[in-house]
Amino acid sequence: MSNWPRVPGIAYGGDYNPEQWPESTWTEDIALMREAGVSMVTVGVFSWALLERREGEFDFGWLDRVFDLLHEAGIAVDLATATASPPPWFSRAYPDTLPVTKEGHRLWPGSRQAYCPSSTRYRQAATNLARALAQRYGQHPALVMWHINNEYGCHVPQCYCDGSAAAFRNWLQARYHDVEALNAAWGTAFWSQHYTAFDEILPPRSTPTWANPTQQLDWYRFASDELLACFTSERDAIHEVTPDIPITTNFMGAFKPVNYFDWAPHEDVVSNDHYLLGADPSPHVQLAMSADLVRAAGHGAPWILMEHSTSAVNWQPRNLAKQPGQLARNSLQHVARGADAVCFFQWRASRAGAEKFHSGMVPHAGTDTKVWREVVELGKHLKSLGEVAGSRVQAEVAILFDWNAWWAVELDSHPSTDVQYLTIVRDYYESLWRQGVTIDFARPDDDLSAYKLVVVPALYLVTDQAAAAIGDYVRAGGHLLCTFFSGIVDENDALRLGGYPGAFRDLLGVKVEEFFPLAEGEVVQLSDDARGTVWTEALHPAGANVVATYVDGPLAGWPAVTAHHAGDGLGHYVTTRLDQDSLARLIARCCAEAGVRPPIIAASGIEVVRRRGDGASYLFVINHTQQEADVQAVGEELLTGRAVTDSLRLPAGGVAVVRETH
Ligand code: GAL
């Protein structure tokens, strides 16, 4: 891949923060990195204060030495631009660069990311630093990639200061050109909100009650674009100096404030950070979903796992350590889902600072530890998977995902606060995952013709263009599975009239006259033994067949699930949140009708993903259960080098990667 950093095979490493340690430790670091097979480290993520000690006064001495040490050891550098956290002198000199909350409270410096994304002062300073780094290290032979900033928006996704308000007005002016177009789009005839000039418009700050919904939606769009402008400003400065070095910034999977589908085309390669959530009952499913989403941002191209943890993190209420074997299992699960680099936060666990209880590749207790042994073992594994790099994940099912729909569906004053976008997406994702089906995420206006089944969870907002593309897909023979609260509004959050689900009414052959959301905890029974929560709706079939009806609840006797033939395709519509078992049955039925099959048939809890590259195919098999398992495969198992003649025995928690022979 031309945009890939110049690191062979699957790159391995992590954030390296040598400035936290005396130089005597650096020599040991390098020796240990070699022992672990580390091939690339990210340097400088939070180094602004030590690189530019006073405005315009750069001190590159220590970083020069780090670069040279790494290069001598054959370890490549992904150089961060260090702009994620301005130094204390900066906030003191320019206090108006500090971010302001919705309530008008200005945040203080003293932790990290204390900057307003719309501040021109901040952007200039950040871009200057990025340019200075490019000029200093652009020709260094160790440099293979640029890592701009860090986790944009992680702590401060939006700033409500006056500068941001002015930037918002400019953004609106560029979008609507004249204020009457904005009035029409925002529906300002309601509640006396009509604007006579752009100057009257503010961010959706803390107001007496609900701010205008389209104003809120545009604010999300604006805020994501403002962060992107910070990124592109640094990127452009760097590109001028080093046009051939790929540029990335680390995403955070399903992170609501930043529209990664919009962002990814501005990068050379996509990268992601992922941390397991201790409170998630199936964190490995959450991991898979994050990986698949990020792969979709890059349209299926291999991506970089920029951060995950060797064991516990420090920022959850209870930080669970990883079980033996879990480190490799998590890492290889990302590789199975398209990662061509495995990196951790961070190389050496810190002695001081807010993250000192976060695990690292080198733990506080040193190298005679589970973590270190597993770090070394993972290095060997990744080496043996070198040939997998560049191959692509194969999927027959797509789930449509859209940040605009996410922002809009969760706006306030809606029929039910229980309709949470990621919960519904996850329901369908997890059900497919449990049936062994590999999933791609896709944009609603993508060409979907390669998929046998397309799932549409809560696509509340949909553009005319996307609705047409989805319709074309079905009529040409595609299978669709669509949930309640989809197709409801256009891109301005204006209702599509004539009955729900507006944009998909004809396609699905139904007409809904009224929503009947359920009370908290209320469960309704369906005729096919299924159960629903959260939502029901009064649906009239208009061509669709009724698959199941409500037995009780506010709509006893009304249709609950329908199926409709449109052109050569078939569209299912589900009007409630089905429980796990009921959803599993429905998904199994839709998969069977669409001819969707898992890569191979395996027991529940065994994850199987196929990656295909130049003439070769690789079967990743991951055992998430407590029992050993047998799976059918023929080829060579790459982690052990053993031949697999017809079946493979995988220990509990084990992973295998088979280069298949057909
Ligand atoms: C990420 C961040 C890292 C570190 C890590 C801890 O959000 O990019 O700098 O804070 O979390 O898990």
XYZ file of C-alpha atoms and ligand atoms in Angstrom:
674
model
C 0.000 0.000 0.000
C 1.584 3.216 -1.132
C 0.424 5.233 1.867
C 1.649 2.752 4.376
C 4.533 3.811 6.650
C 7.774 2.233 5.547
C 7.695 -0.558 8.101
C 7.664 -4.123 6.817
C 5.014 -6.641 7.891
C 2.791 -5.849 10.845
C 4.322 -2.881 12.684
C 4.715 -3.290 16.452
C 5.292 -0.722 19.175
C 3.668 2.016 21.173
C 3.800 5.567 22.492
C 7.341 6.187 23.659
C 7.699 9.063 26.139
C 11.422 9.099 26.974
C 11.167 12.629 28.382
C 9.551 11.122 31.477
C 12.785 9.230 32.227
C 16.494 9.958 32.739
C 18.624 9.346 29.662
C 20.235 6.349 31.374
C 16.895 4.565 31.041
C 16.786 5.175 27.277
C 19.560 2.671 26.576
C 17.654 0.032 28.486
C 14.479 1.002 26.616
C 16.139 0.424 23.274
C 17.569 -2.939 24.338
C 14.155 -4.055 25.574
C 12.437 -2.813 22.413
C 14.786 -4.994 20.402
C 14.077 -7.941 22.644
C 10.336 -7.456 22.113
C 10.641 -7.025 18.347
C 9.356 -3.439 18.428
C 9.571 -1.913 14.942
C 7.886 1.502 15.321
C 7.289 3.902 18.209
C 5.280 7.103 18.457
C 7.346 9.862 19.989
C 6.484 13.315 21.256
C 2.713 13.081 21.757
C 2.732 15.329 24.827
C 6.126 17.011 24.441
C 5.204 20.577 23.498
C 6.325 22.063 26.822
C 9.744 20.424 26.482
C 10.184 21.117 22.762
C 9.223 24.793 22.847
C 10.166 25.945 26.303
C 9.353 29.569 25.551
C 7.489 31.018 22.615
C 9.581 30.430 19.468
C 12.518 28.902 21.428
C 12.860 25.299 20.401
C 14.924 22.693 22.201
C 15.311 19.689 19.946
C 18.479 18.338 21.575
C 16.854 15.559 23.553
C 14.622 14.505 20.668
C 17.640 14.426 18.325
C 19.264 11.924 20.668
C 16.106 9.827 20.885
C 15.802 9.740 17.079
C 19.420 8.661 16.678
C 19.181 5.954 19.330
C 16.058 4.527 17.750
C 17.507 4.676 14.275
C 20.696 2.886 15.321
C 18.503 0.131 16.713
C 16.493 -0.104 13.479
C 13.302 1.186 15.098
C 11.153 3.507 13.014
C 9.613 6.719 14.350
C 6.029 7.855 14.034
C 6.568 11.459 15.065
C 3.723 13.196 16.860
C 3.356 16.924 16.394
C 3.023 17.410 20.166
C 0.157 19.831 19.787
C -2.428 17.961 21.887
C -1.566 19.901 25.014
C -0.310 23.487 24.962
C 2.311 24.313 27.621
C 1.609 26.490 30.685
C 3.392 29.534 29.168
C 0.987 29.417 26.245
C -2.217 29.462 28.309
C -0.765 32.185 30.500
C 0.168 34.383 27.558
C -3.091 33.683 25.670
C -5.840 32.966 28.189
C -8.499 33.410 25.522
C -7.292 30.150 23.928
C -8.730 28.237 26.888
C -12.000 26.455 26.142
C -15.398 27.573 27.447
C -18.227 25.205 28.436
C -21.841 25.404 27.374
C -22.627 27.237 30.610
C -19.999 29.897 29.871
C -17.384 28.645 32.292
C -13.789 28.948 31.080
C -11.697 25.857 31.826
C -8.307 26.197 33.460
C -5.073 24.647 32.264
C -3.320 22.019 34.388
C -4.450 18.746 32.822
C -4.365 18.392 29.017
C -6.091 19.484 25.792
C -6.906 22.910 27.223
C -7.450 24.736 23.961
C -10.328 26.092 21.916
C -10.356 24.341 18.509
C -11.469 27.562 16.804
C -8.724 29.690 18.305
C -6.562 31.066 15.486
C -3.832 31.702 18.048
C -3.816 28.031 19.020
C -3.945 26.840 15.413
C -1.069 29.098 14.437
C 1.081 27.987 17.346
C 0.308 24.323 16.679
C 0.989 24.666 12.964
C 4.283 26.453 13.651
C 5.400 23.657 15.927
C 4.377 21.015 13.380
C 6.305 22.859 10.655
C 9.374 23.223 12.871
C 9.317 19.485 13.592
C 8.958 18.694 9.896
C 11.919 20.915 9.070
C 14.011 19.356 11.812
C 13.175 15.680 11.298
C 11.703 15.489 7.797
C 14.902 14.011 6.363
C 15.744 11.800 9.326
C 15.956 8.185 8.106
C 14.041 6.907 11.158
C 10.917 8.944 10.329
C 8.162 6.842 8.715
C 4.936 8.577 9.681
C 3.427 11.747 11.131
C 0.978 11.543 13.978
C -0.871 14.830 14.168
C -2.087 15.963 17.577
C -3.745 13.185 19.601
C -7.327 11.993 19.946
C -8.910 15.211 18.691
C -11.872 16.243 20.820
C -11.306 13.581 23.469
C -11.765 16.016 26.367
C -12.899 19.206 24.636
C -14.979 18.342 21.583
C -16.756 21.698 21.569
C -15.914 25.154 22.832
C -18.659 27.756 23.356
C -16.497 30.901 23.613
C -17.133 34.087 21.635
C -14.407 33.159 19.149
C -16.138 29.837 18.505
C -19.437 31.686 18.122
C -17.913 33.888 15.405
C -16.440 30.836 13.681
C -19.851 29.119 13.871
C -21.462 32.104 12.142
C -18.856 31.953 9.356
C -19.468 28.237 8.974
C -23.235 28.824 8.762
C -22.780 31.592 6.246
C -20.726 29.262 4.049
C -23.409 26.568 4.352
C -26.549 28.681 3.842
C -25.277 31.841 2.098
C -28.274 33.906 3.171
C -30.006 34.038 6.482
C -33.442 33.216 5.070
C -32.132 29.861 3.867
C -30.958 29.239 7.422
C -34.339 30.272 8.810
C -36.009 27.774 6.493
C -33.595 24.965 7.322
C -33.798 25.549 11.079
C -37.566 26.020 11.156
C -37.177 29.277 13.072
C -40.849 30.207 12.587
C -41.274 28.057 15.684
C -40.852 29.773 19.093
C -40.082 33.212 17.641
C -36.561 32.274 16.569
C -36.484 34.055 13.199
C -33.067 35.651 12.538
C -32.639 38.859 10.563
C -28.832 38.597 10.329
C -26.128 35.987 10.874
C -24.731 38.238 13.628
C -27.672 37.320 15.853
C -26.793 33.626 15.882
C -25.055 31.974 18.826
C -23.846 28.476 19.645
C -26.494 26.354 21.399
C -25.333 27.556 24.807
C -27.231 26.794 27.995
C -30.729 28.168 27.277
C -34.038 28.142 29.262
C -35.150 24.977 27.482
C -34.384 22.989 24.314
C -32.318 24.896 21.817
C -33.402 24.730 18.177
C -32.691 21.112 17.087
C -31.208 22.018 13.694
C -28.990 24.598 15.385
C -27.778 21.794 17.653
C -27.256 19.484 14.679
C -25.315 22.118 12.748
C -23.291 22.786 15.886
C -22.199 19.125 15.930
C -21.248 19.374 12.262
C -19.416 22.632 12.822
C -17.513 21.328 15.857
C -16.337 18.230 13.976
C -15.257 20.448 11.055
C -13.395 22.848 13.363
C -11.314 20.044 14.813
C -10.699 18.821 11.270
C -9.481 22.303 10.350
C -6.946 22.081 13.203
C -5.784 18.783 11.725
C -5.570 19.979 8.113
C -3.717 23.138 9.130
C -0.913 21.054 10.666
C -1.105 18.490 7.872
C -0.677 21.071 5.122
C 2.348 22.614 6.814
C 3.937 19.170 7.118
C 3.041 18.075 3.586
C 4.923 21.058 2.198
C 8.096 19.835 3.845
C 7.655 16.040 3.601
C 5.164 15.247 0.828
C 6.069 11.535 0.871
C 5.676 10.732 4.551
C 2.177 9.436 5.395
C 0.098 11.373 7.886
C -2.418 10.094 10.409
C -4.194 11.042 13.604
C -5.619 8.562 16.069
C -9.386 7.949 16.054
C -11.380 6.577 18.995
C -13.778 4.164 17.292
C -17.404 5.167 17.784
C -16.675 8.627 19.190
C -19.765 10.761 18.809
C -18.332 14.295 18.463
C -16.045 13.595 15.500
C -17.358 12.390 12.144
C -14.567 9.973 11.215
C -16.205 9.092 7.903
C -15.726 12.740 6.900
C -12.251 12.913 8.342
C -10.629 9.781 6.944
C -10.215 11.061 3.337
C -7.965 13.811 4.742
C -5.473 11.285 6.117
C -3.011 9.030 4.333
C -3.767 6.143 6.646
C -6.412 5.646 9.316
C -5.474 4.755 12.869
C -7.502 3.892 15.945
C -7.244 3.722 19.728
C -9.244 1.126 21.573
C -9.627 0.336 25.254
C -11.773 -2.412 26.736
C -14.550 -1.180 28.988
C -14.717 -3.196 32.184
C -18.457 -2.589 32.505
C -19.197 -4.098 29.072
C -20.420 -7.702 29.416
C -18.808 -8.608 26.076
C -15.820 -6.289 25.660
C -14.439 -8.401 22.794
C -17.593 -7.648 20.781
C -17.133 -3.960 21.500
C -13.506 -4.303 20.338
C -14.636 -5.937 17.093
C -17.201 -3.211 16.465
C -14.653 -0.432 16.991
C -12.188 -2.134 14.639
C -14.825 -2.656 11.947
C -15.986 0.945 12.168
C -12.498 2.298 11.764
C -11.810 -0.034 8.854
C -14.930 1.392 7.217
C -13.610 4.933 7.680
C -10.678 3.915 5.455
C -12.975 2.080 3.002
C -11.608 -1.301 4.014
C -7.896 -0.499 3.735
C -5.529 -1.835 6.418
C -5.302 0.522 9.388
C -3.102 1.155 12.367
C -3.997 0.178 15.915
C -2.298 3.187 17.462
C -3.173 2.565 21.106
C -4.561 -0.175 23.277
C -3.422 -1.425 26.653
C -1.234 -4.310 27.744
C -3.395 -4.652 30.864
C -5.384 -2.217 33.059
C -6.100 1.419 32.251
C -6.427 4.157 34.871
C -9.553 6.062 33.831
C -12.447 3.741 34.605
C -14.074 3.447 38.027
C -12.614 -0.080 38.334
C -9.672 -0.864 36.089
C -9.562 -4.545 35.254
C -6.187 -6.160 34.601
C -5.979 -8.496 31.612
C -6.051 -12.253 32.124
C -3.088 -14.317 30.906
C -3.328 -14.585 27.124
C -5.737 -11.694 26.789
C -3.094 -9.268 25.563
C -2.367 -11.388 22.467
C -6.021 -12.261 21.973
C -7.047 -8.589 21.944
C -4.151 -7.558 19.699
C -4.708 -10.327 17.169
C -8.428 -9.625 17.114
C -7.580 -6.164 15.785
C -5.271 -7.719 13.203
C -8.049 -10.128 12.200
C -10.222 -7.084 11.536
C -7.719 -5.334 9.326
C -5.054 -3.747 11.541
C -1.571 -3.862 10.008
C 0.089 -2.320 13.076
C -0.299 -3.101 16.764
C 0.742 -0.373 19.193
C 0.140 0.323 22.857
C -0.206 3.266 25.123
C 2.524 3.259 26.315
C 6.005 1.774 26.153
C 7.018 2.176 29.814
C 4.438 2.618 32.585
C 4.896 6.106 34.089
C 6.263 6.834 37.570
C 4.389 10.087 37.954
C 1.421 11.917 36.556
C -2.269 11.200 36.159
C -1.730 7.934 34.283
C 0.815 6.255 36.534
C -1.538 3.331 37.192
C -2.027 2.712 33.464
C -0.293 -0.437 32.243
C 2.584 -0.208 29.771
C 4.674 -2.620 27.719
C 7.329 -2.367 30.443
C 5.466 -2.585 33.768
C 6.519 -0.956 37.066
C 7.558 -4.399 38.294
C 10.010 -4.845 35.410
C 10.542 -7.685 32.988
C 10.027 -10.731 35.197
C 6.291 -10.296 34.729
C 3.317 -11.713 32.852
C 2.933 -8.481 30.896
C 6.517 -8.343 29.676
C 6.607 -12.018 28.725
C 3.398 -11.560 26.752
C 4.733 -8.395 25.107
C 7.780 -10.354 23.887
C 5.614 -13.243 22.737
C 3.297 -10.911 20.825
C 6.335 -9.469 19.025
C 7.150 -12.987 17.791
C 3.574 -13.628 16.740
C 3.389 -10.421 14.737
C 6.656 -11.257 13.015
C 5.228 -14.580 11.887
C 2.159 -12.765 10.497
C 4.202 -10.416 8.281
C 2.735 -11.790 5.057
C -0.815 -10.922 6.207
C -0.066 -7.190 5.907
C -1.939 -5.554 3.058
C -4.693 -8.183 2.896
C -8.334 -7.160 3.334
C -11.207 -8.372 5.483
C -14.011 -10.151 3.615
C -17.622 -9.372 4.594
C -21.030 -10.092 3.050
C -23.109 -7.952 5.419
C -23.019 -4.208 5.944
C -24.457 -2.145 8.769
C -25.164 1.428 7.753
C -23.635 3.938 10.141
C -23.872 7.695 10.051
C -22.667 10.420 12.400
C -25.372 12.854 11.279
C -28.041 10.279 12.112
C -26.364 9.651 15.477
C -26.281 13.355 16.351
C -29.850 13.886 15.259
C -31.466 10.792 16.753
C -30.187 11.648 20.222
C -31.296 15.284 20.230
C -33.555 16.319 23.100
C -37.391 16.381 23.182
C -37.774 13.138 21.237
C -40.368 10.372 21.728
C -38.142 8.305 24.053
C -34.762 8.822 25.679
C -34.338 5.046 25.522
C -33.574 5.254 21.815
C -29.784 5.404 21.994
C -28.025 5.062 18.662
C -25.059 2.915 19.665
C -27.256 0.588 21.706
C -29.354 -0.221 18.663
C -26.356 -0.512 16.360
C -24.698 -2.777 18.913
C -27.813 -5.006 19.223
C -27.633 -5.846 15.526
C -23.844 -5.940 15.387
C -23.628 -8.310 18.335
C -26.342 -10.589 17.041
C -24.521 -10.954 13.713
C -21.193 -11.355 15.517
C -22.642 -14.174 17.638
C -23.721 -15.955 14.458
C -20.166 -15.797 13.157
C -20.949 -13.312 10.405
C -18.279 -10.761 9.461
C -19.579 -7.211 9.212
C -18.527 -4.120 7.310
C -19.857 -0.743 8.336
C -20.894 1.431 5.394
C -22.076 4.963 4.745
C -25.770 5.251 3.808
C -24.932 6.614 0.341
C -22.256 4.015 -0.444
C -22.617 1.608 -3.333
C -24.009 -1.365 -1.428
C -24.271 -3.777 -4.341
C -21.469 -6.037 -3.066
C -23.427 -6.936 0.094
C -25.955 -9.726 0.437
C -27.614 -8.120 3.449
C -27.691 -4.510 4.644
C -28.811 -3.613 8.157
C -30.224 -0.158 8.887
C -30.371 0.524 12.636
C -32.137 3.736 13.699
C -31.139 5.720 10.631
C -33.381 8.537 11.856
C -31.827 11.148 9.574
C -31.269 10.224 5.954
C -30.638 12.370 2.899
C -32.732 11.956 -0.259
C -29.630 10.744 -2.045
C -28.892 8.046 0.540
C -32.532 6.963 0.674
C -32.452 6.579 -3.125
C -29.207 4.562 -2.985
C -30.700 2.215 -0.386
C -33.826 1.850 -2.518
C -31.737 1.049 -5.607
C -29.809 -1.567 -3.656
C -32.984 -3.385 -2.599
C -34.771 -3.166 -5.944
C -31.708 -4.636 -7.634
C -32.029 -7.736 -5.439
C -30.530 -6.692 -2.100
C -31.872 -7.707 1.309
C -32.535 -5.022 3.903
C -33.218 -5.210 7.616
C -34.408 -1.857 8.920
C -35.394 -0.810 12.450
C -37.885 1.657 13.885
C -37.026 5.373 13.959
C -35.311 5.214 10.537
C -35.948 7.532 7.596
C -37.799 10.025 9.793
C -36.141 13.355 8.916
C -34.112 14.961 6.125
C -30.605 16.417 6.554
C -32.070 19.497 8.302
C -33.945 17.394 10.854
C -37.262 18.283 9.182
C -39.928 15.574 9.328
C -40.704 13.574 6.210
C -44.499 13.849 6.067
C -47.185 11.384 5.065
C -46.501 8.652 7.624
C -43.381 7.058 9.063
C -40.791 5.791 8.197
C -40.918 8.612 5.651
C -37.918 7.881 3.460
C -38.430 4.099 3.536
C -42.229 3.878 3.601
C -42.669 2.711 0.003
C -39.565 0.573 -0.011
C -40.762 -1.311 3.071
C -44.423 -1.306 2.048
C -45.672 0.083 5.360
C -47.247 3.239 6.758
C -46.918 4.116 10.430
C -49.492 6.540 11.774
C -48.259 6.998 15.345
C -45.376 6.048 17.642
C -46.187 4.238 20.897
C -42.935 4.272 22.904
C -42.997 1.985 25.923
C -42.646 2.928 29.564
C -39.305 2.337 31.259
C -38.783 -1.418 31.655
C -42.072 -2.315 29.905
C -41.936 -5.526 27.875
C -44.369 -6.497 25.122
C -44.994 -9.947 23.725
C -44.987 -10.721 19.994
C -46.884 -13.535 18.249
C -43.718 -15.473 17.343
C -42.547 -15.776 20.968
C -40.424 -12.690 20.605
C -40.342 -9.863 23.145
C -39.881 -6.168 22.626
C -38.951 -3.158 24.738
C -38.457 0.610 24.267
C -40.658 1.187 21.230
C -43.788 0.104 19.331
C -45.666 1.845 16.543
C -49.072 1.740 14.889
C -48.232 0.284 11.486
C -50.504 -0.355 8.505
C -49.130 -2.769 5.900
C -49.121 -1.149 2.466
C -47.895 -4.118 0.473
C -45.760 -5.734 3.169
C -46.485 -9.146 4.730
C -46.860 -9.300 8.479
C -44.193 -11.555 10.002
C -45.208 -11.042 13.646
C -47.848 -9.084 15.534
C -48.077 -7.650 19.059
C -49.897 -9.925 21.480
C -50.136 -7.377 24.280
C -49.052 -3.852 25.108
C -50.573 -0.651 23.740
C -50.841 -2.096 20.222
C -52.106 -5.654 20.793
C -53.100 -7.123 17.425
C -51.031 -4.657 15.346
C -48.105 -5.705 13.116
C -44.694 -5.739 14.809
C -42.363 -7.120 12.117
C -42.981 -7.003 8.364
C -41.359 -8.160 5.129
C -41.831 -6.582 1.719
C -40.661 -7.511 -1.758
C -39.489 -4.463 -3.664
C -38.153 -5.049 -7.169
C -35.914 -8.106 -6.908
C -35.130 -7.510 -3.238
C -36.641 -7.933 0.177
C -36.966 -5.494 3.071
C -37.716 -6.433 6.678
C -38.952 -3.788 9.097
C -38.834 -4.136 12.886
C -40.931 -1.782 15.025
C -39.547 -2.614 18.485
C -36.290 -3.330 20.278
C -36.172 -7.136 20.189
C -34.557 -9.086 22.998
C -31.374 -11.055 22.204
C -32.995 -14.421 21.420
C -35.733 -12.964 19.264
C -33.267 -10.824 17.363
C -30.994 -13.843 16.856
C -33.884 -15.718 15.232
C -34.755 -12.821 12.974
C -31.124 -12.305 11.932
C -30.697 -16.023 11.242
C -33.760 -15.899 9.027
C -32.578 -12.784 7.151
C -29.097 -14.268 6.674
C -30.558 -17.524 5.361
C -32.851 -15.688 2.937
C -29.985 -13.513 1.721
C -27.548 -16.428 1.438
C -25.149 -14.963 4.017
C -22.734 -17.484 5.494
C -20.009 -17.186 8.124
C -16.435 -17.730 6.816
C -16.592 -21.191 8.401
C -19.095 -22.801 10.743
C -17.750 -22.663 14.304
C -19.154 -23.007 17.807
C -20.592 -19.953 19.508
C -17.900 -17.690 20.969
C -15.350 -18.668 18.323
C -14.643 -15.618 16.213
C -13.621 -16.330 12.625
C -12.574 -13.662 10.147
C -11.008 -14.072 6.716
C -8.507 -11.619 5.241
C -7.592 -11.948 1.575
C -4.485 -10.627 -0.130
C -2.429 -11.275 -3.246
C -3.568 -14.773 -4.063
C -3.607 -15.876 -0.416
C -6.303 -16.059 2.202
C -5.853 -16.012 5.955
C -8.325 -17.403 8.420
C -8.174 -15.832 11.896
C -9.754 -18.020 14.558
C -10.126 -16.628 18.081
C -11.509 -18.670 20.937
C -13.356 -16.359 23.344
C -14.732 -19.295 25.347
C -13.471 -21.171 28.406
C -13.313 -24.500 26.517
C -11.044 -25.802 23.814
C -12.634 -25.916 20.394
C -12.133 -27.623 17.036
C -12.591 -25.782 13.764
C -12.327 -26.975 10.178
C -9.393 -25.532 8.264
C -6.677 -26.665 5.877
C -3.356 -24.910 5.424
C -0.484 -23.681 7.558
C -0.972 -22.178 11.001
C 1.323 -19.170 10.955
C 1.850 -18.594 14.701
C 3.243 -22.116 15.190
C 4.296 -22.994 11.632
C 2.300 -26.238 11.871
C 0.426 -27.847 9.005
C -3.343 -28.091 9.471
C -4.714 -31.016 7.521
C -8.422 -30.879 8.213
C -9.147 -29.418 11.606
C -7.545 -27.228 14.202
C -7.743 -27.570 17.969
C -7.766 -24.244 19.755
C -7.268 -23.990 23.520
C -9.616 -21.825 25.601
C -8.688 -18.205 24.894
C -6.355 -19.237 22.067
C -5.784 -17.702 18.638
C -4.756 -19.300 15.346
C -4.082 -17.823 11.923
C -4.224 -20.237 9.027
C -2.911 -19.504 5.553
C -5.523 -21.511 3.732
C -4.923 -24.076 1.051
C -7.938 -24.580 -1.162
C -5.786 7.792 25.275
C -4.739 8.848 25.065
C -3.411 8.458 25.690
C -3.637 7.913 27.072
C -4.555 6.736 26.984
C -4.819 6.074 28.305
O -7.053 8.371 25.296
O -4.524 9.093 23.699
O -2.580 9.589 25.725
O -4.189 8.902 27.868
O -5.800 7.159 26.494
O -5.698 4.984 28.171
